[in-house]
Coordinates of C-alpha atoms in Angstrom, one line a residue:
Chain T
M272 CA -11.0 -43.6 73.8
K273 CA -13.3 -40.9 72.6
R274 CA -10.2 -38.3 73.0
L275 CA -8.0 -40.6 71.2
L276 CA -10.5 -40.4 68.3
V277 CA -10.9 -37.3 67.8
V278 CA -7.3 -36.4 68.0
L279 CA -7.0 -38.8 65.4
L280 CA -10.4 -37.2 63.3
F281 CA -8.3 -33.9 63.1
G282 CA -5.2 -36.2 62.6
C283 CA -7.1 -37.4 59.4
L284 CA -8.6 -34.2 58.1
F285 CA -5.5 -31.7 58.6
M286 CA -2.5 -34.2 57.6
P287 CA -2.8 -33.7 54.0
V288 CA -3.4 -30.0 54.5
V289 CA 0.1 -29.6 56.5
A290 CA 1.5 -32.0 53.6
R291 CA 0.8 -29.8 51.1
G292 CA 1.8 -26.6 52.6
Q293 CA 5.3 -28.1 53.3
S294 CA 8.0 -27.7 50.6
A295 CA 8.8 -30.8 48.4
S296 CA 12.6 -31.0 49.7
D297 CA 11.1 -31.3 53.6
L298 CA 8.3 -34.2 52.0
L299 CA 11.4 -36.0 50.5
D300 CA 13.0 -35.6 53.9
K301 CA 10.3 -36.6 55.5
G302 CA 10.0 -39.9 53.0
I303 CA 13.3 -41.0 53.7
H304 CA 13.5 -40.7 57.3
A305 CA 10.1 -42.6 57.0
Y306 CA 11.7 -45.6 55.0
S307 CA 14.8 -45.8 57.6
V308 CA 12.1 -46.4 60.7
R309 CA 10.4 -49.0 57.9
E310 CA 7.3 -46.4 57.7
Y311 CA 6.6 -47.4 53.9
D312 CA 3.0 -46.9 53.9
G313 CA 3.7 -43.4 55.1
G314 CA 6.9 -43.0 53.1
A315 CA 5.6 -43.7 49.7
W316 CA 2.8 -41.3 50.3
L317 CA 5.1 -38.6 51.2
L318 CA 7.6 -39.2 48.2
R319 CA 5.0 -39.3 46.0
R320 CA 3.9 -36.1 47.3
A321 CA 6.8 -34.5 47.1
L322 CA 7.5 -35.8 43.3
A323 CA 4.2 -34.4 42.5
I324 CA 4.8 -31.0 43.2
D325 CA 5.2 -29.1 40.1
G326 CA 5.9 -25.5 41.1
S327 CA 2.4 -23.9 41.1
T328 CA 2.1 -24.5 44.7
A329 CA 5.7 -25.0 46.2
S330 CA 9.0 -25.2 44.9
P331 CA 9.3 -28.3 43.2
L332 CA 12.4 -30.9 44.1
A333 CA 16.2 -30.1 42.0
P334 CA 16.8 -32.7 39.2
A335 CA 19.1 -34.6 41.9
D336 CA 16.7 -34.8 44.5
V337 CA 13.7 -36.4 42.1
A338 CA 16.5 -39.0 41.1
R339 CA 16.8 -39.4 44.9
A340 CA 13.3 -39.7 45.5
L341 CA 12.3 -42.2 43.0
M342 CA 15.3 -44.5 43.9
Y343 CA 13.6 -44.3 47.7
L344 CA 10.7 -44.7 46.3
T345 CA 11.8 -48.0 44.0
A346 CA 13.1 -48.8 47.7
I347 CA 10.1 -48.6 49.6
E348 CA 7.8 -50.1 46.9
V349 CA 10.3 -53.6 47.1
A350 CA 9.9 -53.3 51.0
R351 CA 6.2 -53.1 50.3
N352 CA 6.2 -56.5 47.4
Q353 CA 5.0 -53.9 45.1
R354 CA 7.3 -55.3 42.4
D355 CA 5.5 -53.1 39.7
S356 CA 5.3 -50.2 41.1
A357 CA 9.1 -50.4 42.3
L358 CA 9.7 -51.1 38.1
S359 CA 8.0 -48.4 37.3
A360 CA 9.7 -45.9 40.0
A361 CA 13.0 -47.5 38.9
R362 CA 11.8 -46.8 35.1
R363 CA 11.3 -43.1 35.7
L364 CA 15.0 -42.6 37.4
I365 CA 17.1 -44.2 35.1
V366 CA 14.9 -41.8 32.2
I367 CA 15.8 -38.7 34.3
D368 CA 19.5 -40.0 34.8
P369 CA 20.3 -42.7 32.8
K370 CA 23.8 -43.2 35.0
F371 CA 22.2 -42.9 38.2
R372 CA 24.4 -45.6 40.6
P373 CA 22.3 -46.8 44.0
D374 CA 24.4 -46.7 46.7
E375 CA 25.3 -50.1 47.9
N376 CA 25.6 -49.2 51.5
T377 CA 21.9 -47.9 51.7
F378 CA 19.9 -50.2 49.8
T379 CA 19.4 -54.1 50.1
P380 CA 21.0 -56.0 46.9
Q381 CA 17.1 -56.7 46.1
V382 CA 16.6 -53.2 45.4
I383 CA 20.2 -52.8 43.5
A384 CA 19.0 -55.8 41.2
L385 CA 15.9 -54.3 40.5
V386 CA 17.2 -51.3 39.4
Q387 CA 19.3 -53.1 37.1
E388 CA 16.3 -54.9 35.6
A389 CA 15.2 -51.4 35.1
R390 CA 17.9 -50.5 33.4
R391 CA 17.9 -53.5 31.3
S392 CA 14.9 -53.3 30.1
S393 CA 14.1 -49.3 29.6
P394 CA 15.1 -47.8 26.5
S395 CA 17.8 -46.1 28.1
V396 CA 16.5 -42.9 26.5
S397 CA 16.7 -39.8 29.1
I398 CA 15.3 -36.4 28.5
R399 CA 16.7 -33.0 29.7
A400 CA 14.3 -30.0 29.8
P401 CA 15.6 -26.5 31.0
G402 CA 13.5 -24.8 33.8
D403 CA 10.3 -22.4 32.8
T404 CA 11.7 -20.8 29.4
E405 CA 10.1 -18.0 27.4
I406 CA 11.1 -17.8 23.7
R407 CA 9.3 -15.6 20.8
P408 CA 7.6 -18.4 18.6
G409 CA 9.3 -18.5 15.2
A410 CA 12.3 -16.1 16.6
D411 CA 13.7 -18.2 19.3
V412 CA 13.8 -22.2 20.4
F413 CA 13.0 -24.4 23.3
V414 CA 15.8 -26.9 23.7
V415 CA 15.3 -30.4 25.1
R416 CA 18.3 -32.6 25.4
L417 CA 17.9 -36.1 24.4
G418 CA 20.3 -38.6 25.8
S419 CA 21.1 -42.6 25.3
A420 CA 24.3 -44.9 25.4
T421 CA 22.6 -47.2 23.4
A422 CA 21.9 -45.8 19.7
P423 CA 18.2 -45.8 19.5
E424 CA 16.6 -45.0 16.2
V425 CA 13.9 -42.3 17.5
T426 CA 11.2 -39.8 16.4
A427 CA 10.1 -36.8 18.5
A428 CA 7.5 -34.6 18.2
V429 CA 5.5 -32.0 20.0
T430 CA 2.1 -33.3 20.3
T431 CA -1.1 -31.7 21.8
A432 CA -2.9 -33.0 25.3
D433 CA -5.3 -35.7 23.0
G434 CA -2.3 -36.8 21.4
R435 CA -2.3 -34.5 17.9
M436 CA 1.2 -33.9 16.2
V437 CA 1.7 -30.1 16.3
Q438 CA 5.4 -30.2 15.2
K439 CA 8.0 -33.1 14.2
L440 CA 11.4 -32.3 16.0
Y441 CA 13.6 -35.0 15.2
T442 CA 13.6 -38.3 13.2
G443 CA 17.0 -40.5 13.7
T444 CA 19.5 -41.8 16.0
I445 CA 20.4 -40.5 19.1
R446 CA 24.5 -41.0 18.9
D447 CA 25.1 -40.3 23.2
S448 CA 22.9 -36.9 22.8
V449 CA 20.5 -34.8 20.5
D450 CA 19.2 -31.3 21.2
L451 CA 15.4 -31.4 20.3
R452 CA 14.9 -27.4 18.9
W453 CA 11.4 -26.0 19.0
N454 CA 11.0 -22.8 17.6
G455 CA 7.1 -22.6 19.6
L456 CA 5.3 -22.8 15.9
D457 CA 3.3 -25.9 14.4
A458 CA 3.6 -26.8 11.4
S459 CA 1.8 -24.3 9.9
G460 CA 3.9 -22.0 10.8
N461 CA 1.4 -20.3 13.8
A462 CA 1.9 -20.4 17.2
P463 CA -0.5 -22.8 19.2
A464 CA -3.2 -22.0 21.8
A465 CA -2.0 -21.9 25.4
G466 CA -2.8 -25.0 26.9
R467 CA -0.8 -28.5 27.6
Y468 CA 1.1 -30.0 25.1
S469 CA 4.1 -32.5 25.0
I470 CA 6.9 -33.6 23.6
V471 CA 6.6 -37.0 22.8
V472 CA 9.5 -39.6 22.1
T473 CA 8.8 -42.6 20.0
P474 CA 11.5 -45.5 18.9
S475 CA 11.4 -45.8 14.9
S476 CA 9.7 -48.3 13.7
R477 CA 12.9 -50.8 12.5
D478 CA 13.5 -50.0 16.4
R479 CA 10.2 -50.9 17.2
S480 CA 10.2 -54.2 15.8
A481 CA 13.1 -55.0 17.7
G482 CA 10.3 -56.5 20.5
G483 CA 10.6 -57.1 23.9
A484 CA 10.2 -54.0 26.3
R485 CA 12.7 -52.0 24.5
G486 CA 11.3 -52.5 21.3
S487 CA 7.8 -50.2 22.6
W488 CA 7.9 -47.1 24.7
T489 CA 7.3 -44.2 24.7
L490 CA 8.7 -40.9 26.5
R491 CA 6.7 -38.0 27.1
L492 CA 7.7 -34.5 28.5
P493 CA 4.6 -32.7 29.6
L494 CA 4.9 -29.0 28.7
E495 CA 2.4 -26.3 29.7
L496 CA 2.3 -23.3 27.1
A497 CA 1.0 -20.1 28.3
R498 CA 0.9 -16.2 26.6
P499 CA 0.7 -13.2 28.4
A500 CA -2.1 -11.4 27.6
I501 CA -2.1 -9.6 23.8
D502 CA -3.5 -5.8 23.5
T503 CA -4.9 -6.6 19.8
T504 CA -7.2 -4.1 18.5
P505 CA -11.0 -5.0 17.6
L506 CA -12.2 -5.5 13.8
P507 CA -14.2 -2.5 12.5
A508 CA -17.9 -3.6 12.3
A509 CA -19.4 -3.5 8.9
P510 CA -20.7 -0.1 7.9
P511 CA -24.5 0.8 8.4
D512 CA -26.9 0.4 5.6
S513 CA -27.4 4.2 5.9
L514 CA -24.0 4.9 4.2
F515 CA -24.9 3.0 1.3
R516 CA -26.2 4.5 -1.9
P517 CA -29.3 3.7 -3.6
E518 CA -27.8 1.3 -6.6
R519 CA -30.9 1.7 -8.8
G520 CA -32.1 4.7 -9.2
D521 CA -35.9 5.8 -8.2
Y522 CA -38.3 8.3 -9.0
R523 CA -37.3 10.2 -5.6
S524 CA -33.4 10.0 -6.8
A525 CA -34.8 11.3 -10.4
W526 CA -37.2 14.0 -8.9
H527 CA -33.9 15.4 -6.7
A528 CA -31.5 15.3 -9.6
L529 CA -34.0 16.9 -12.0
A530 CA -35.2 20.1 -9.5
P531 CA -32.0 21.9 -8.9
G532 CA -31.6 22.0 -12.6
L533 CA -35.2 23.6 -13.3
V534 CA -35.2 26.0 -10.1
A535 CA -31.2 27.1 -11.4
G536 CA -32.5 27.2 -15.1
A537 CA -35.7 29.2 -13.9
A538 CA -33.4 31.5 -12.3
V539 CA -31.6 32.5 -14.6
L540 CA -35.1 33.6 -16.9
V541 CA -36.4 35.0 -13.4
L542 CA -33.9 37.1 -11.4
P543 CA -33.1 39.9 -14.2
K544 CA -36.5 41.5 -13.3
I545 CA -35.9 40.6 -9.6
V546 CA -32.8 41.9 -9.3
A547 CA -33.0 45.1 -11.8
S548 CA -36.1 45.4 -12.7
G549 CA -36.9 48.0 -15.9
E550 CA -33.7 46.8 -17.2
H551 CA -33.1 45.2 -20.8
A552 CA -31.4 41.8 -19.7
S553 CA -29.4 40.2 -22.5
S554 CA -30.5 37.1 -24.0
A555 CA -26.9 35.2 -23.4
R556 CA -28.4 34.8 -20.1
L557 CA -30.8 31.8 -22.1
I558 CA -27.9 30.1 -23.4
V559 CA -26.8 29.4 -19.8
G560 CA -30.3 29.0 -18.7
G561 CA -30.7 26.4 -20.7
T562 CA -27.8 24.7 -20.5
I563 CA -28.3 24.1 -16.7
A564 CA -32.2 23.5 -17.6
I565 CA -30.9 20.4 -19.8
A566 CA -28.4 19.3 -17.8
G567 CA -31.3 18.7 -14.6
V568 CA -33.1 16.6 -17.3
A569 CA -30.1 14.7 -18.3
A570 CA -29.6 13.9 -14.5
F571 CA -33.3 13.1 -13.9
F572 CA -33.1 10.8 -17.1
S573 CA -29.6 9.3 -15.5
H574 CA -31.6 8.4 -12.7
H575 CA -34.9 7.1 -14.4
P576 CA -36.6 3.8 -11.9
G577 CA -34.5 0.4 -12.0
R578 CA -31.4 1.9 -14.0
A579 CA -28.0 1.3 -12.6
I580 CA -25.9 4.7 -11.0
P581 CA -22.5 4.0 -11.9
E582 CA -21.3 6.7 -9.3
N583 CA -23.0 4.9 -6.4
E584 CA -22.2 1.5 -7.5
R585 CA -18.6 2.8 -7.6
F586 CA -19.0 4.7 -4.0
N587 CA -20.8 1.7 -2.7
R588 CA -17.6 -0.7 -3.7
N589 CA -15.3 1.7 -2.1
L590 CA -17.0 1.8 1.3
R591 CA -17.5 -1.9 1.4
E592 CA -13.7 -2.6 -0.3
N593 CA -12.3 0.1 2.2
W594 CA -13.8 -1.7 5.0
K595 CA -12.3 -5.2 4.2
R596 CA -9.3 -3.4 3.6
N597 CA -9.4 -2.2 7.4
V598 CA -10.4 -5.4 8.3
T599 CA -7.5 -7.1 6.8
E600 CA -4.8 -4.8 7.8
I601 CA -6.2 -4.8 11.7
A602 CA -6.4 -8.8 11.6
R603 CA -2.4 -8.7 10.3
R604 CA -1.7 -6.3 12.8
N605 CA -3.3 -8.5 15.4
A606 CA -1.6 -11.2 14.3
D607 CA 1.8 -9.9 14.3
R608 CA 1.3 -9.4 17.7
V609 CA -0.2 -12.3 19.1
R610 CA 3.3 -13.3 16.9
Q611 CA 5.4 -11.2 18.4
A612 CA 4.1 -11.8 21.9
R613 CA 6.2 -14.2 24.3
L614 CA 5.4 -17.8 24.9
V615 CA 6.3 -19.3 28.3
I616 CA 7.2 -23.2 28.3
R617 CA 6.7 -24.6 31.5
P618 CA 8.3 -28.4 31.3
G619 CA 7.0 -30.9 33.6
A620 CA 8.1 -34.1 35.0
P621 CA 9.0 -36.6 32.3
S622 CA 7.4 -40.4 31.7
L623 CA 8.0 -43.5 30.3
T624 CA 5.7 -45.8 28.8
T625 CA 7.1 -49.3 28.5
G626 CA 5.2 -52.4 26.3
D627 CA 4.9 -54.0 29.7
T628 CA 4.1 -51.0 31.9
P629 CA 0.9 -52.3 33.9
Chain Z
M222 CA 12.3 37.5 -11.3
R223 CA 13.5 34.0 -11.1
R224 CA 14.0 33.9 -7.4
N225 CA 10.3 35.0 -6.8
F226 CA 9.0 32.8 -9.5
A227 CA 11.0 29.5 -7.7
V228 CA 9.3 31.0 -4.2
L229 CA 5.7 30.8 -6.4
L230 CA 6.6 27.3 -7.6
A231 CA 6.9 26.0 -4.3
A232 CA 4.2 27.6 -2.6
A233 CA 2.3 26.3 -5.0
A234 CA 3.9 22.4 -4.9
F235 CA 3.2 22.7 -0.6
L236 CA 0.1 24.7 0.0
P237 CA -2.7 21.8 -1.0
G238 CA -0.5 19.4 1.9
T239 CA -0.1 22.2 4.4
L240 CA -3.7 22.7 4.1
R241 CA -5.0 19.4 4.2
G242 CA -2.8 18.9 7.2
Q243 CA -4.4 21.6 8.8
G244 CA -7.7 20.5 7.9
L245 CA -8.6 22.8 5.0
R246 CA -8.8 22.5 0.9
F247 CA -9.1 25.3 -1.2
T248 CA -10.3 25.8 -4.8
A249 CA -8.8 27.7 -7.5
D250 CA -10.5 29.7 -10.6
A251 CA -9.4 31.4 -13.4
F252 CA -12.3 32.8 -15.4
G253 CA -13.4 34.9 -18.8
S254 CA -16.7 37.1 -18.2
Q255 CA -18.5 38.6 -21.1
E256 CA -19.9 41.7 -19.6
I257 CA -22.6 43.9 -20.1
V258 CA -22.9 47.1 -18.5
Q259 CA -26.1 49.1 -18.4
S260 CA -25.7 52.8 -17.3
H261 CA -28.0 55.3 -15.7
D262 CA -27.1 58.7 -15.0
G263 CA -29.9 61.1 -14.0
A264 CA -28.2 63.1 -11.5
A265 CA -26.2 64.8 -14.5
L266 CA -27.8 68.0 -16.3
I267 CA -28.9 65.5 -19.6
P268 CA -29.3 62.4 -18.3
S269 CA -27.9 59.9 -20.3
F270 CA -27.8 56.2 -20.5
N271 CA -25.1 54.1 -21.8
R272 CA -24.8 50.4 -22.6
Y273 CA -21.2 48.9 -23.2
T274 CA -20.0 45.3 -23.2
G275 CA -16.3 43.9 -23.1
L276 CA -14.2 40.9 -21.9
L277 CA -12.6 40.4 -18.2
L278 CA -10.1 38.4 -17.3
G279 CA -10.0 37.7 -13.6
G280 CA -9.2 34.3 -11.0
E281 CA -11.1 33.5 -7.3
G282 CA -9.7 31.2 -4.7
N283 CA -11.7 29.9 -2.0
L284 CA -10.1 28.5 1.2
I285 CA -12.5 25.7 2.9
S286 CA -12.9 24.8 6.1
E287 CA -15.6 22.0 7.8
R288 CA -17.3 25.3 9.1
F289 CA -16.1 28.2 7.5
V290 CA -15.0 29.8 3.8
A291 CA -13.3 32.9 2.7
R292 CA -13.3 33.7 -0.7
L293 CA -11.0 36.1 -2.6
R294 CA -12.1 37.3 -6.2
Y295 CA -10.8 39.8 -8.6
A296 CA -11.4 40.5 -12.3
Q297 CA -10.2 43.2 -14.9
G298 CA -11.0 44.0 -18.4
R299 CA -12.6 47.3 -20.6
V300 CA -16.1 47.4 -21.4
T301 CA -16.9 49.8 -24.6
A302 CA -19.8 50.7 -26.0
R303 CA -21.3 50.6 -29.9
S304 CA -18.8 52.7 -31.8
D305 CA -21.6 54.9 -33.7
T306 CA -22.7 56.7 -30.3
G307 CA -19.3 58.2 -29.6
V308 CA -19.4 57.2 -26.0
V309 CA -15.5 56.3 -24.7
G310 CA -15.3 52.7 -23.0
R311 CA -14.2 52.3 -19.6
D312 CA -11.6 50.2 -17.9
L313 CA -13.4 48.3 -15.4
V314 CA -11.6 46.1 -12.2
E315 CA -14.0 44.0 -10.0
G316 CA -13.5 42.5 -6.5
E317 CA -14.4 41.2 -3.7
A318 CA -13.3 39.8 -0.4
L319 CA -15.8 37.3 1.7
L320 CA -16.6 35.4 4.7
G321 CA -19.0 32.5 5.0
V322 CA -20.1 29.9 7.3
R323 CA -21.7 27.1 6.0
A324 CA -25.4 26.9 7.6
M325 CA -25.9 23.5 5.9
P326 CA -23.7 21.4 3.6
W327 CA -25.4 22.6 0.7
L328 CA -25.8 26.0 2.2
T329 CA -23.3 29.0 2.5
L330 CA -24.0 31.8 4.1
W331 CA -21.8 35.0 3.5
A332 CA -20.8 38.6 4.1
G333 CA -18.0 40.9 3.3
P334 CA -17.0 43.8 0.8
T335 CA -17.4 44.0 -2.9
A336 CA -16.1 46.6 -5.1
R337 CA -16.2 48.1 -8.8
A338 CA -14.3 50.8 -10.3
Y339 CA -14.3 52.3 -13.4
T340 CA -12.1 54.5 -15.3
T341 CA -13.5 57.2 -17.5
T342 CA -12.2 60.2 -19.2
D343 CA -13.9 62.5 -16.0
G344 CA -11.9 60.3 -13.6
D345 CA -12.6 56.9 -11.8
Q346 CA -16.0 55.9 -10.1
R347 CA -15.5 53.4 -7.4
W348 CA -18.9 51.6 -5.8
L349 CA -18.1 49.6 -2.6
L350 CA -20.9 47.5 -1.6
W351 CA -21.1 45.5 2.0
T352 CA -22.8 42.7 1.4
A353 CA -25.0 39.6 2.9
R354 CA -25.1 36.7 0.7
A355 CA -26.7 33.3 0.5
S356 CA -25.1 30.7 -1.9
A357 CA -26.6 27.1 -2.3
R358 CA -25.9 24.4 -4.7
G359 CA -27.7 21.3 -5.9
T360 CA -26.3 18.4 -7.1
L361 CA -27.3 17.2 -10.4
M362 CA -24.9 14.0 -10.6
P363 CA -23.0 13.0 -7.4
G364 CA -19.3 14.0 -8.3
R365 CA -19.7 14.7 -11.7
M366 CA -22.0 17.8 -12.1
Q367 CA -24.3 20.3 -9.7
T368 CA -25.8 23.6 -10.3
Y369 CA -25.5 26.9 -7.5
L370 CA -27.5 29.9 -7.1
E371 CA -26.4 32.9 -5.1
L372 CA -28.3 35.9 -3.7
W373 CA -26.6 38.9 -2.6
G374 CA -27.9 42.1 -0.5
A375 CA -26.2 45.2 -0.4
L376 CA -26.5 46.4 3.9
S377 CA -24.6 49.7 3.4
G378 CA -22.1 51.4 0.3
N379 CA -21.2 54.2 -1.6
V380 CA -20.0 55.4 -4.5
A381 CA -17.5 58.0 -5.2
N382 CA -17.2 60.7 -8.1
P383 CA -19.5 61.7 -7.3
A384 CA -19.9 60.6 -3.3
E385 CA -22.9 59.1 -2.7
K386 CA -24.5 56.5 -0.3
A387 CA -25.0 53.5 -2.7
G388 CA -27.3 50.1 -2.8
G389 CA -28.0 47.1 -4.7
R390 CA -28.4 43.8 -5.0
G391 CA -27.7 40.5 -7.3
A392 CA -27.8 37.2 -8.1
D393 CA -25.5 34.8 -9.6
V394 CA -26.6 31.2 -11.4
G395 CA -24.5 28.5 -13.1
L396 CA -23.7 24.8 -13.7
E397 CA -20.4 23.2 -12.7
M398 CA -19.1 20.0 -14.3
R399 CA -16.0 17.7 -13.5
L400 CA -13.7 18.0 -16.6
G401 CA -11.7 14.2 -17.1
G402 CA -12.3 10.8 -14.8
E403 CA -14.1 10.7 -11.4
Q404 CA -10.1 12.0 -9.7
S405 CA -9.6 14.6 -11.9
Q406 CA -9.6 18.1 -9.5
L407 CA -10.4 20.1 -12.7
W408 CA -14.0 21.3 -13.4
G409 CA -15.7 23.4 -15.9
R410 CA -18.3 26.7 -14.9
L411 CA -20.9 28.1 -16.6
G412 CA -22.7 30.8 -15.0
Y413 CA -24.9 33.9 -15.5
R414 CA -24.3 36.5 -12.9
I415 CA -26.4 40.2 -12.9
D416 CA -25.5 42.8 -10.3
S417 CA -27.4 46.2 -9.9
A418 CA -25.9 48.6 -8.2
H419 CA -27.7 52.5 -7.5
A420 CA -27.0 55.9 -5.6
D421 CA -29.2 59.0 -6.0
G422 CA -29.5 59.3 -9.7
L423 CA -27.3 56.9 -10.4
R424 CA -27.7 53.2 -11.8
E425 CA -25.1 50.6 -12.9
T426 CA -26.5 47.0 -14.0
V427 CA -24.2 44.5 -14.8
E428 CA -24.7 41.0 -16.4
A429 CA -21.9 38.5 -17.1
V430 CA -21.8 35.0 -18.7
T431 CA -18.7 34.0 -17.2
L432 CA -16.7 30.7 -18.0
S433 CA -14.7 29.2 -15.7
I434 CA -11.9 26.3 -15.2
V435 CA -11.6 25.6 -11.4
Y436 CA -9.2 23.1 -9.4
G437 CA -10.7 21.6 -6.5
F438 CA -14.1 20.5 -5.7
P439 CA -16.5 23.5 -5.8
Q440 CA -18.7 23.9 -2.5

C-alpha cells in the first residue's frame, strides 16, 4: 500500500513535467485516445494542454489539428455534461474554421447538435492569421483575413493589452472575406513598443442593436510584438559650465583686456632703447604705441562690470545651439533607426466572446 | 602666362580646403612698410652715419598646425637719404624663413634665418642672421582685436662686403583688428618694428611702421 502511494506521489509530481515536455500533436493523440476509452477528465486535460502550447516551449498544433482538438474537446465536455464548456469549445472551433463539419460516425448526435447550435448562435466570423511575421513598420504590412458567410458589419482595430486603441484597421461589411492590413504603426505614425496587443473585431452598432447572442460578440486575435535590439547613439551631454564665457563684464576680464594694450603700447616706447640704444628712434612709433594703448582702454571699457559682452553672448548662444542641433540630429537618426527596425509579430490563438459566454 | 595664372588661381581656390583636410590653416598678408634705416660705418677711413627712409612692399604667409607654425616673409623697396646730403639711395630687399612651435596658446617660439640686402654704388651688402624668437599675443576683444609682441636675438650671422661676423636683435609690436563682420576672414594690422644688426664697425638700425591686410585669423 505504501509502495503504491509513493508511485502515485511521483506520478503526480512528474506527470505535468512529462506532459510539458511532449509536443502538442502527442498530447492531441493522447487526448483523442483518452476520449475513445472514455477517460474524459484526463482527455480534457490533455487536449487543453495541447491547445495551450503557443510555440514558445514546443511546436504548436497546425490549424487543422487545432480544429480537431477543439472538436474532441467539445465531445468530451458533452460527455462530462459540461454544456457551457462544450459550447465555448465549439464556438472557438467555428471561429477558426466556420466550415468545419463533425464526423457523424465518430461523434454522437448530441455533440453534432451542439456544434450546430454553436454555429447558429455564433457570429460566424472567422479570422485567419499567418505564422510569425517580420515587417518593417510603415513599409510592409501584416495581413489577417476575416471571413464570414453572413455579411456582418464590423469594426476591427489593433488594441493594447488593456484595450486602448492603437490603430483602426477596418470598418464595414465582411462580404465573404476581408483582408485586414496593418503597417505596424499606431494612429500617430509611430511604431508601438514591444509587448502584447490584439486585433479586436466587434460588430458595428447597427449589428449589435440586432440583439441576441449574434448581436454582441468580440473576436480577438492576440499579437505579441517583439523588436530586435537596435544600436542607437547616445545623446551628447550638455556642454559643461566651464565652456561658457561670462556674458557680463567684470573687473577681472576688464583688466585682462586692458593689460595687453598697455604692455604693447609701453613696449613701443621702450623697445628702441633696449634694441638700439644710442639711436634716435623715430617719433612715428608713438602713433603706433598710442593707437594700441587707446585700443586697450577701449577694450577695458567694453568689459566693464555689468556690461553685456556681445561676443561672449554670441559664443554661448552658438555653443548651446550647436549642442541642441546635435541632440536633435542624433535623436532624429535614432528615431529613423527605430522606425526602420523590423517588427516581429507573433499571432496567438483567436478567441471569441459572445454575450452569453459565462 | 595665362596657363600659369590658371594654375595659380586653381591652387588658390583649392588650397584652403586641402589644408583644412590636413588639419592645417594658413594666413596670407600683403603689407606696406615705411622704413627708416640708420647706417653707421665706423670701419671706413672716414666714419659715416646716414639716415634713409623709404617704402617697402611685401607679403607674408603663415602655415599653422595645432602645434607648429611656418612663416615666410619677403619685402622690397628703395630707401633714400635726404636730398641735401648728396648720399645715394639704396635698393633694399628683406626676407625671413622661420619655423615655430606653439608652446602655449598665446606664445610661439621661433627659429630661422632672416636676411637683408642693400644694393649700393659700392656693391651689394648682405646681412644674414640666424635668429631665435618669441612672439606673444594678447586679446583685447575676443575675435575682434588683439595685440602682439615679438622679440628676437641673433644666434649667429654674417655680413658680406665687407665679410664680417654679425649679430643683432629686434622687436615687433602691433595691433590686429578684424575688418568687417564676425565671419570676415580679413584682418588689418598696424605694427612697429625695430631691428638692429651690427658687425665690426658697422651698425644698421631699421625702424618700420607697417600697415598690413591679413587673410585668415592671425596666430
